[in-house]
């Protein structure tokens, strides 16, 4: 094995511009059935109310063979002062199957999830978008602000979370305004991001603009919800993977909402980008996103070492 790559090294090279392009490619490859990837294996870790997820993927057309091992321990930040999501990614040579790198997967999880939401927002946000609302004030709240700001400068940004103090801290960091209620935060918002660890709905149909685009990123278990069933059923629903959405997403399963399209099908023009309708991306996270982001990190480290030599 050639490389062990730390979180700092990943952070040093990974940039949203390149990552957003790579995620767009990953979504299309997946929907065109060029990726072999089972729905995530999830093992519960009951004492901490968490889980251990195993996410392998192969894409022979892009020389990708990798796996992410990820944990979600929702009480970590409050109890132990560490991140709630932790991960490693292992990359293998497609030709020989030899392992080529083990890298930190926390930064990649943080950034690739926001980059996928940026891809969806690029196609689905209404014209004249000016206001972004973020529900949740943790790691993904911040990464979503950074990734979505690559698309445009928002005139207004609001943040709501479980406690006003955490919303205020996040809002101060990103130049937004903290709100006391989710309803207040999403009023007139063109783009809404739900990035909470909530397990019951926090966003209602009657609060949102009829043309809003919502990136629904939390609630990745079949009995967890972030979005009200009425809002799910009233929106044009996009998902990263249909197979995963009907197995893993409580928002999809419990509302019985109809899925309109995978993101990859919409990007490649097989399905419409319904920009002027109320749209939701239900994002669960896919293994191919991690493996392709992992390969991007290897490519960027390679480019960096060449630059320093010449
Ligand atoms: N779709 C995907 O690819 C991915 C999804 N996620 C999901 O995104 C969500 C956010 O992740 P992180 O920011 O890393 O977590 P985090 O632990 O850093 O932040 C979670 C935030 O949710 C808030 N929160 C917790 N319970 C709440 C409730 N009942 N109501 C309102 N707010 C509540 C917390 O106060 C905190 O601000 C999680 O559900 C996570 O599983 C994370 C990574 C990838
Ligand atoms: O894709 C991912 O890594 C995750 N999705 C939900 C929790 C972690």
Coordinates of C-alpha atoms and ligand atoms in Angstrom, one line a residue:
X1 CA 0.0 0.0 0.0
X2 CA 1.5 3.3 -1.1
X3 CA -0.3 6.0 0.8
X4 CA -1.9 6.9 4.1
X5 CA -3.6 10.3 3.7
X6 CA -4.7 12.3 6.7
X7 CA -7.6 14.7 7.1
X8 CA -5.3 17.7 6.9
X9 CA -3.9 16.5 3.6
X10 CA -7.4 16.0 2.2
X11 CA -8.4 19.4 3.4
X12 CA -5.3 21.0 1.9
X13 CA -6.0 19.8 -1.7
X14 CA -9.8 19.3 -2.0
X15 CA -11.7 22.3 -3.6
X16 CA -15.4 22.6 -4.3
X17 CA -15.1 23.7 -7.9
X18 CA -13.4 20.4 -9.0
X19 CA -15.4 18.3 -6.5
X20 CA -18.8 19.6 -7.8
X21 CA -17.8 18.6 -11.4
X22 CA -16.7 15.2 -10.3
X23 CA -19.9 14.6 -8.3
X24 CA -21.9 15.6 -11.4
X25 CA -20.0 12.9 -13.3
X26 CA -20.5 10.3 -10.5
X27 CA -24.3 10.9 -10.5
X28 CA -24.5 10.4 -14.2
X29 CA -22.3 7.3 -14.3
X30 CA -24.5 5.8 -11.5
X31 CA -27.8 6.5 -13.2
X32 CA -26.4 5.2 -16.5
X33 CA -25.8 1.9 -14.7
X34 CA -22.0 2.1 -15.1
X35 CA -21.5 1.6 -11.3
X36 CA -21.7 -1.5 -9.3
X37 CA -22.8 -0.5 -5.8
X38 CA -25.1 -2.2 -3.3
X39 CA -27.4 -0.2 -1.1
X40 CA -25.3 0.7 2.0
X41 CA -24.9 -2.0 4.7
X42 CA -25.9 -0.5 8.0
X43 CA -25.1 -2.1 11.3
X44 CA -26.8 -0.5 14.4
X45 CA -24.6 0.4 17.4
X46 CA -27.4 0.6 19.9
X47 CA -25.7 1.9 23.0
X48 CA -24.8 5.2 21.3
X49 CA -27.9 5.3 19.1
X50 CA -25.5 5.2 16.1
X51 CA -24.6 3.1 13.1
X52 CA -21.7 1.7 11.2
X53 CA -22.1 1.9 7.4
X54 CA -20.2 0.0 4.7
X55 CA -20.2 1.6 1.2
X56 CA -18.3 -0.2 -1.6
X57 CA -18.3 0.8 -5.3
X58 CA -16.7 -0.2 -8.6
X59 CA -16.8 1.8 -11.8
X60 CA -14.6 0.0 -14.4
X61 CA -15.1 2.8 -17.0
X62 CA -13.5 5.3 -14.6
X63 CA -10.9 2.9 -13.0
X64 CA -12.6 3.2 -9.6
X65 CA -12.6 0.5 -6.9
X66 CA -13.1 1.8 -3.4
X67 CA -15.0 1.5 -0.1
X68 CA -16.0 3.9 2.6
X69 CA -16.5 2.8 6.2
X70 CA -18.5 5.4 8.0
X71 CA -19.9 5.8 11.5
X72 CA -22.7 8.1 12.6
X73 CA -22.8 8.6 16.4
X74 CA -25.4 11.4 16.9
X75 CA -24.4 12.3 20.4
X76 CA -20.6 12.6 19.8
X77 CA -20.5 16.4 19.6
X78 CA -22.5 17.0 22.8
X79 CA -21.0 14.1 24.8
X80 CA -17.4 14.0 23.6
X81 CA -16.7 17.1 21.6
X82 CA -15.9 15.2 18.4
X83 CA -17.7 15.0 15.0
X84 CA -20.8 12.9 14.7
X85 CA -19.7 11.4 11.3
X86 CA -16.3 9.7 11.0
X87 CA -15.0 7.7 8.1
X88 CA -12.1 6.1 6.2
X89 CA -11.9 5.5 2.5
X90 CA -9.8 2.7 1.0
X91 CA -8.9 2.9 -2.7
X92 CA -7.7 -0.1 -4.8
X93 CA -6.0 -0.4 -8.1
X94 CA -8.6 -1.5 -10.7
X95 CA -6.0 -3.5 -12.7
X96 CA -4.5 -5.6 -9.9
X97 CA -6.8 -5.2 -7.0
X98 CA -3.9 -4.0 -4.9
X99 CA -4.7 -1.4 -2.2
X100 CA -3.3 2.0 -3.2
X101 CA -4.4 4.3 -0.5
X102 CA -6.2 4.7 2.8
X103 CA -7.5 8.1 3.5
X104 CA -9.5 10.1 6.0
X105 CA -13.2 10.1 4.9
X106 CA -14.6 12.7 7.3
X107 CA -13.7 15.7 5.2
X108 CA -14.7 13.9 2.0
X109 CA -18.1 13.0 3.5
X110 CA -18.5 16.6 4.6
X111 CA -17.6 18.2 1.3
X112 CA -19.0 15.7 -1.3
X113 CA -22.4 15.7 0.3
X114 CA -22.6 19.5 0.0
X115 CA -21.1 19.3 -3.5
X116 CA -24.0 16.9 -4.6
X117 CA -26.5 19.4 -3.2
X118 CA -24.7 22.1 -5.2
X119 CA -25.2 20.1 -8.4
X120 CA -28.9 19.7 -7.6
X121 CA -29.3 23.4 -6.8
X122 CA -27.5 24.4 -10.0
X123 CA -30.3 22.6 -12.0
X124 CA -33.3 23.0 -9.8
X125 CA -33.1 26.4 -7.9
X126 CA -35.7 28.9 -9.3
X127 CA -34.5 31.7 -11.6
X128 CA -33.8 34.9 -9.6
X129 CA -32.7 32.9 -6.5
X130 CA -31.8 35.3 -3.7
X131 CA -32.4 33.7 -0.3
X132 CA -30.8 30.5 1.2
X133 CA -32.2 29.0 4.4
X134 CA -30.3 26.4 6.4
X135 CA -32.0 24.2 9.0
X136 CA -29.4 22.6 11.2
X137 CA -26.2 24.2 12.4
X138 CA -23.6 21.5 12.4
X139 CA -20.8 20.3 10.0
X140 CA -23.1 20.0 6.9
X141 CA -24.7 23.4 7.6
X142 CA -21.3 25.0 7.1
X143 CA -20.2 22.9 4.1
X144 CA -23.5 23.5 2.4
X145 CA -23.0 27.3 2.8
X146 CA -19.5 27.0 1.2
X147 CA -20.5 24.7 -1.7
X148 CA -23.7 26.6 -2.6
X149 CA -21.9 29.9 -2.5
X150 CA -19.8 28.6 -5.4
X151 CA -23.0 28.8 -7.5
X152 CA -23.9 32.4 -6.6
X153 CA -23.8 35.0 -3.8
X154 CA -27.0 34.8 -1.8
X155 CA -28.5 38.2 -0.8
X156 CA -30.0 36.7 2.4
X157 CA -29.0 33.7 4.5
X158 CA -31.0 32.4 7.5
X159 CA -30.1 29.6 9.9
X160 CA -32.3 27.7 12.4
X161 CA -31.4 24.8 14.6
X162 CA -32.5 23.0 17.7
X163 CA -31.0 25.7 20.0
X164 CA -30.8 29.4 19.1
X165 CA -27.2 29.6 20.4
X166 CA -26.0 27.0 17.9
X167 CA -27.9 28.7 15.1
X168 CA -26.4 32.1 16.0
X169 CA -22.9 30.7 16.1
X170 CA -23.3 29.2 12.7
X171 CA -25.0 32.3 11.3
X172 CA -22.3 34.5 12.6
X173 CA -19.6 32.4 10.9
X174 CA -21.3 32.4 7.5
X175 CA -22.7 36.0 7.5
X176 CA -26.3 34.9 8.0
X177 CA -29.1 35.6 10.4
X178 CA -30.2 33.2 13.1
X179 CA -33.9 32.5 13.5
X180 CA -36.0 31.3 16.4
X181 CA -38.2 29.1 14.3
X182 CA -37.8 27.0 11.1
X183 CA -40.9 28.7 9.7
X184 CA -39.3 32.1 10.1
X185 CA -36.0 30.9 8.6
X186 CA -37.6 29.5 5.4
X187 CA -40.1 32.3 4.7
X188 CA -39.5 33.4 1.1
X189 CA -36.4 31.2 0.8
X190 CA -35.6 30.1 -2.8
X191 CA -33.2 27.4 -1.7
X192 CA -33.6 25.4 1.6
X193 CA -31.2 22.9 3.1
X194 CA -32.2 20.5 5.8
X195 CA -29.1 19.2 7.6
X196 CA -30.3 18.1 11.0
X197 CA -30.2 14.9 13.0
X198 CA -34.0 15.2 13.5
X199 CA -36.0 12.0 13.3
X200 CA -39.4 13.7 12.9
X201 CA -40.4 16.4 10.4
X202 CA -39.0 19.9 10.9
X203 CA -40.2 21.4 7.6
X204 CA -43.9 22.0 6.5
X205 CA -45.5 22.5 3.1
X206 CA -47.4 25.7 4.2
X207 CA -44.1 27.5 5.1
X208 CA -42.3 27.1 1.8
X209 CA -42.5 29.1 -1.4
X210 CA -44.2 27.2 -4.3
X211 CA -41.0 27.4 -6.4
X212 CA -38.4 26.6 -3.7
X213 CA -35.8 24.0 -4.1
X214 CA -35.1 21.9 -1.0
X215 CA -31.9 19.8 -0.4
X216 CA -33.1 17.3 2.2
X217 CA -29.9 15.8 3.5
X218 CA -30.6 14.3 7.0
X219 CA -32.9 11.4 8.0
X220 CA -31.1 8.5 6.4
X221 CA -32.9 5.7 8.2
X222 CA -36.3 4.1 7.1
X223 CA -38.1 5.4 10.3
X224 CA -36.5 8.9 10.3
X225 CA -38.1 12.0 8.8
X226 CA -37.0 15.6 8.3
X227 CA -39.7 16.7 5.8
X228 CA -43.5 16.5 6.4
X229 CA -45.3 13.8 4.3
X230 CA -47.5 16.5 2.8
X231 CA -44.5 18.5 1.6
X232 CA -42.9 15.3 0.2
X233 CA -46.0 14.4 -1.8
X234 CA -46.5 18.0 -3.1
X235 CA -43.0 18.3 -4.5
X236 CA -41.2 17.0 -7.6
X237 CA -39.0 14.5 -6.0
X238 CA -35.4 13.8 -7.1
X239 CA -33.2 11.3 -5.4
X240 CA -29.5 10.2 -5.7
X241 CA -30.5 6.5 -6.0
X242 CA -34.0 5.2 -6.4
X243 CA -33.0 1.8 -5.0
X244 CA -31.6 3.4 -1.9
X245 CA -34.4 5.9 -1.4
X246 CA -37.1 3.2 -1.2
X247 CA -35.0 1.2 1.2
X248 CA -33.4 3.8 3.4
X249 CA -35.4 7.1 3.4
X250 CA -38.1 7.5 6.0
X251 CA -39.1 10.7 4.2
X252 CA -39.8 8.7 1.0
X253 CA -41.1 5.4 2.6
X254 CA -43.5 6.9 5.2
X255 CA -44.9 9.6 2.9
X256 CA -45.4 7.2 0.0
X257 CA -44.2 10.1 -2.2
X258 CA -43.6 9.3 -5.9
X259 CA -40.0 9.6 -7.1
X260 CA -39.8 11.7 -10.3
X261 CA -36.1 11.1 -11.2
X262 CA -32.6 10.3 -10.1
X263 CA -30.3 13.3 -10.2
X264 CA -28.1 11.5 -12.8
X265 CA -31.2 11.0 -15.1
X266 CA -32.0 14.7 -14.8
X267 CA -28.4 15.9 -15.5
X268 CA -28.1 13.7 -18.6
X269 CA -31.4 15.2 -19.9
X270 CA -33.5 11.9 -19.7
X271 CA -35.8 13.7 -17.2
X272 CA -36.7 17.4 -16.9
X273 CA -35.1 19.8 -14.4
X274 CA -38.4 21.3 -13.1
X275 CA -36.8 24.5 -11.9
X276 CA -40.1 26.5 -11.6
X277 CA -41.8 23.8 -9.5
X278 CA -41.4 23.0 -5.8
X279 CA -38.5 20.5 -5.9
X280 CA -36.8 18.3 -3.4
X281 CA -33.5 16.4 -3.6
X282 CA -33.7 13.6 -1.1
X283 CA -30.0 12.9 -0.6
X284 CA -28.8 9.8 1.2
X285 CA -25.2 9.7 0.1
X286 CA -23.7 7.2 -2.3
X287 CA -20.5 5.0 -2.3
X288 CA -19.5 6.1 -5.8
X289 CA -19.5 9.7 -4.6
X290 CA -16.9 8.8 -2.0
X291 CA -14.8 6.6 -4.3
X292 CA -14.7 9.3 -7.0
X293 CA -13.9 12.0 -4.4
X294 CA -11.2 9.7 -3.1
X295 CA -9.7 9.4 -6.6
X296 CA -9.9 13.2 -7.0
X297 CA -7.9 13.6 -3.8
X298 CA -5.2 11.2 -5.2
X299 CA -5.1 13.1 -8.5
X300 CA -4.8 16.4 -6.7
X301 CA -2.0 15.2 -4.4
X302 CA -0.2 13.9 -7.5
X303 CA -0.6 17.2 -9.3
X304 CA 0.7 19.0 -6.2
X305 CA 3.8 16.8 -6.0
X306 CA 4.5 17.5 -9.7
X307 CA 4.1 21.2 -9.2
X308 CA 6.6 21.2 -6.3
X309 CA 9.1 19.2 -8.3
X310 CA 9.2 21.5 -11.4
Ligands
LIG1 N1 -27.0 12.6 2.5 C1 -25.8 12.5 2.8 O1 -25.0 12.1 1.9 C2 -25.3 12.7 4.2 C3 -26.2 13.1 5.1 N2 -25.7 13.4 6.4 C4 -26.8 13.8 7.4 O2 -26.8 15.2 7.5 C5 -27.3 15.6 8.8 C6 -26.3 16.6 9.4 O3 -25.0 16.1 9.5 P1 -23.9 16.9 10.2 O4 -24.0 18.3 10.0 O5 -22.6 16.2 9.9 O6 -24.3 16.6 11.7 P2 -23.9 17.5 13.0 O7 -24.0 16.5 14.1 O8 -22.7 18.2 12.8 O9 -25.1 18.5 13.0 C7 -26.4 18.1 13.3 C8 -27.3 19.4 13.5 O10 -28.6 19.0 13.7 C9 -29.2 19.6 14.9 N3 -30.3 18.8 15.4 C10 -30.2 17.6 16.0 N4 -31.4 17.2 16.3 C11 -32.3 18.1 15.8 C12 -33.6 18.2 15.9 N5 -34.4 17.3 16.4 N6 -34.2 19.3 15.3 C13 -33.4 20.3 14.8 N7 -32.1 20.2 14.7 C14 -31.5 19.1 15.3 C15 -28.0 19.7 15.8 O11 -28.2 20.7 16.8 C16 -26.9 20.1 14.8 O12 -27.0 21.5 14.6 C17 -27.4 14.3 9.6 O13 -28.7 13.8 9.6 C18 -26.5 13.3 8.8 O14 -26.7 12.0 8.9 C19 -24.4 13.5 6.7 C20 -23.5 13.1 5.8 C21 -23.8 12.7 4.5
LIG2 O1 -23.3 8.9 2.8 C1 -22.9 9.0 3.9 O2 -21.7 8.9 4.2 C2 -23.9 9.2 5.0 N1 -25.1 9.4 4.8 C3 -25.9 9.5 6.0 C4 -24.9 9.4 7.0 C5 -23.6 9.2 6.4

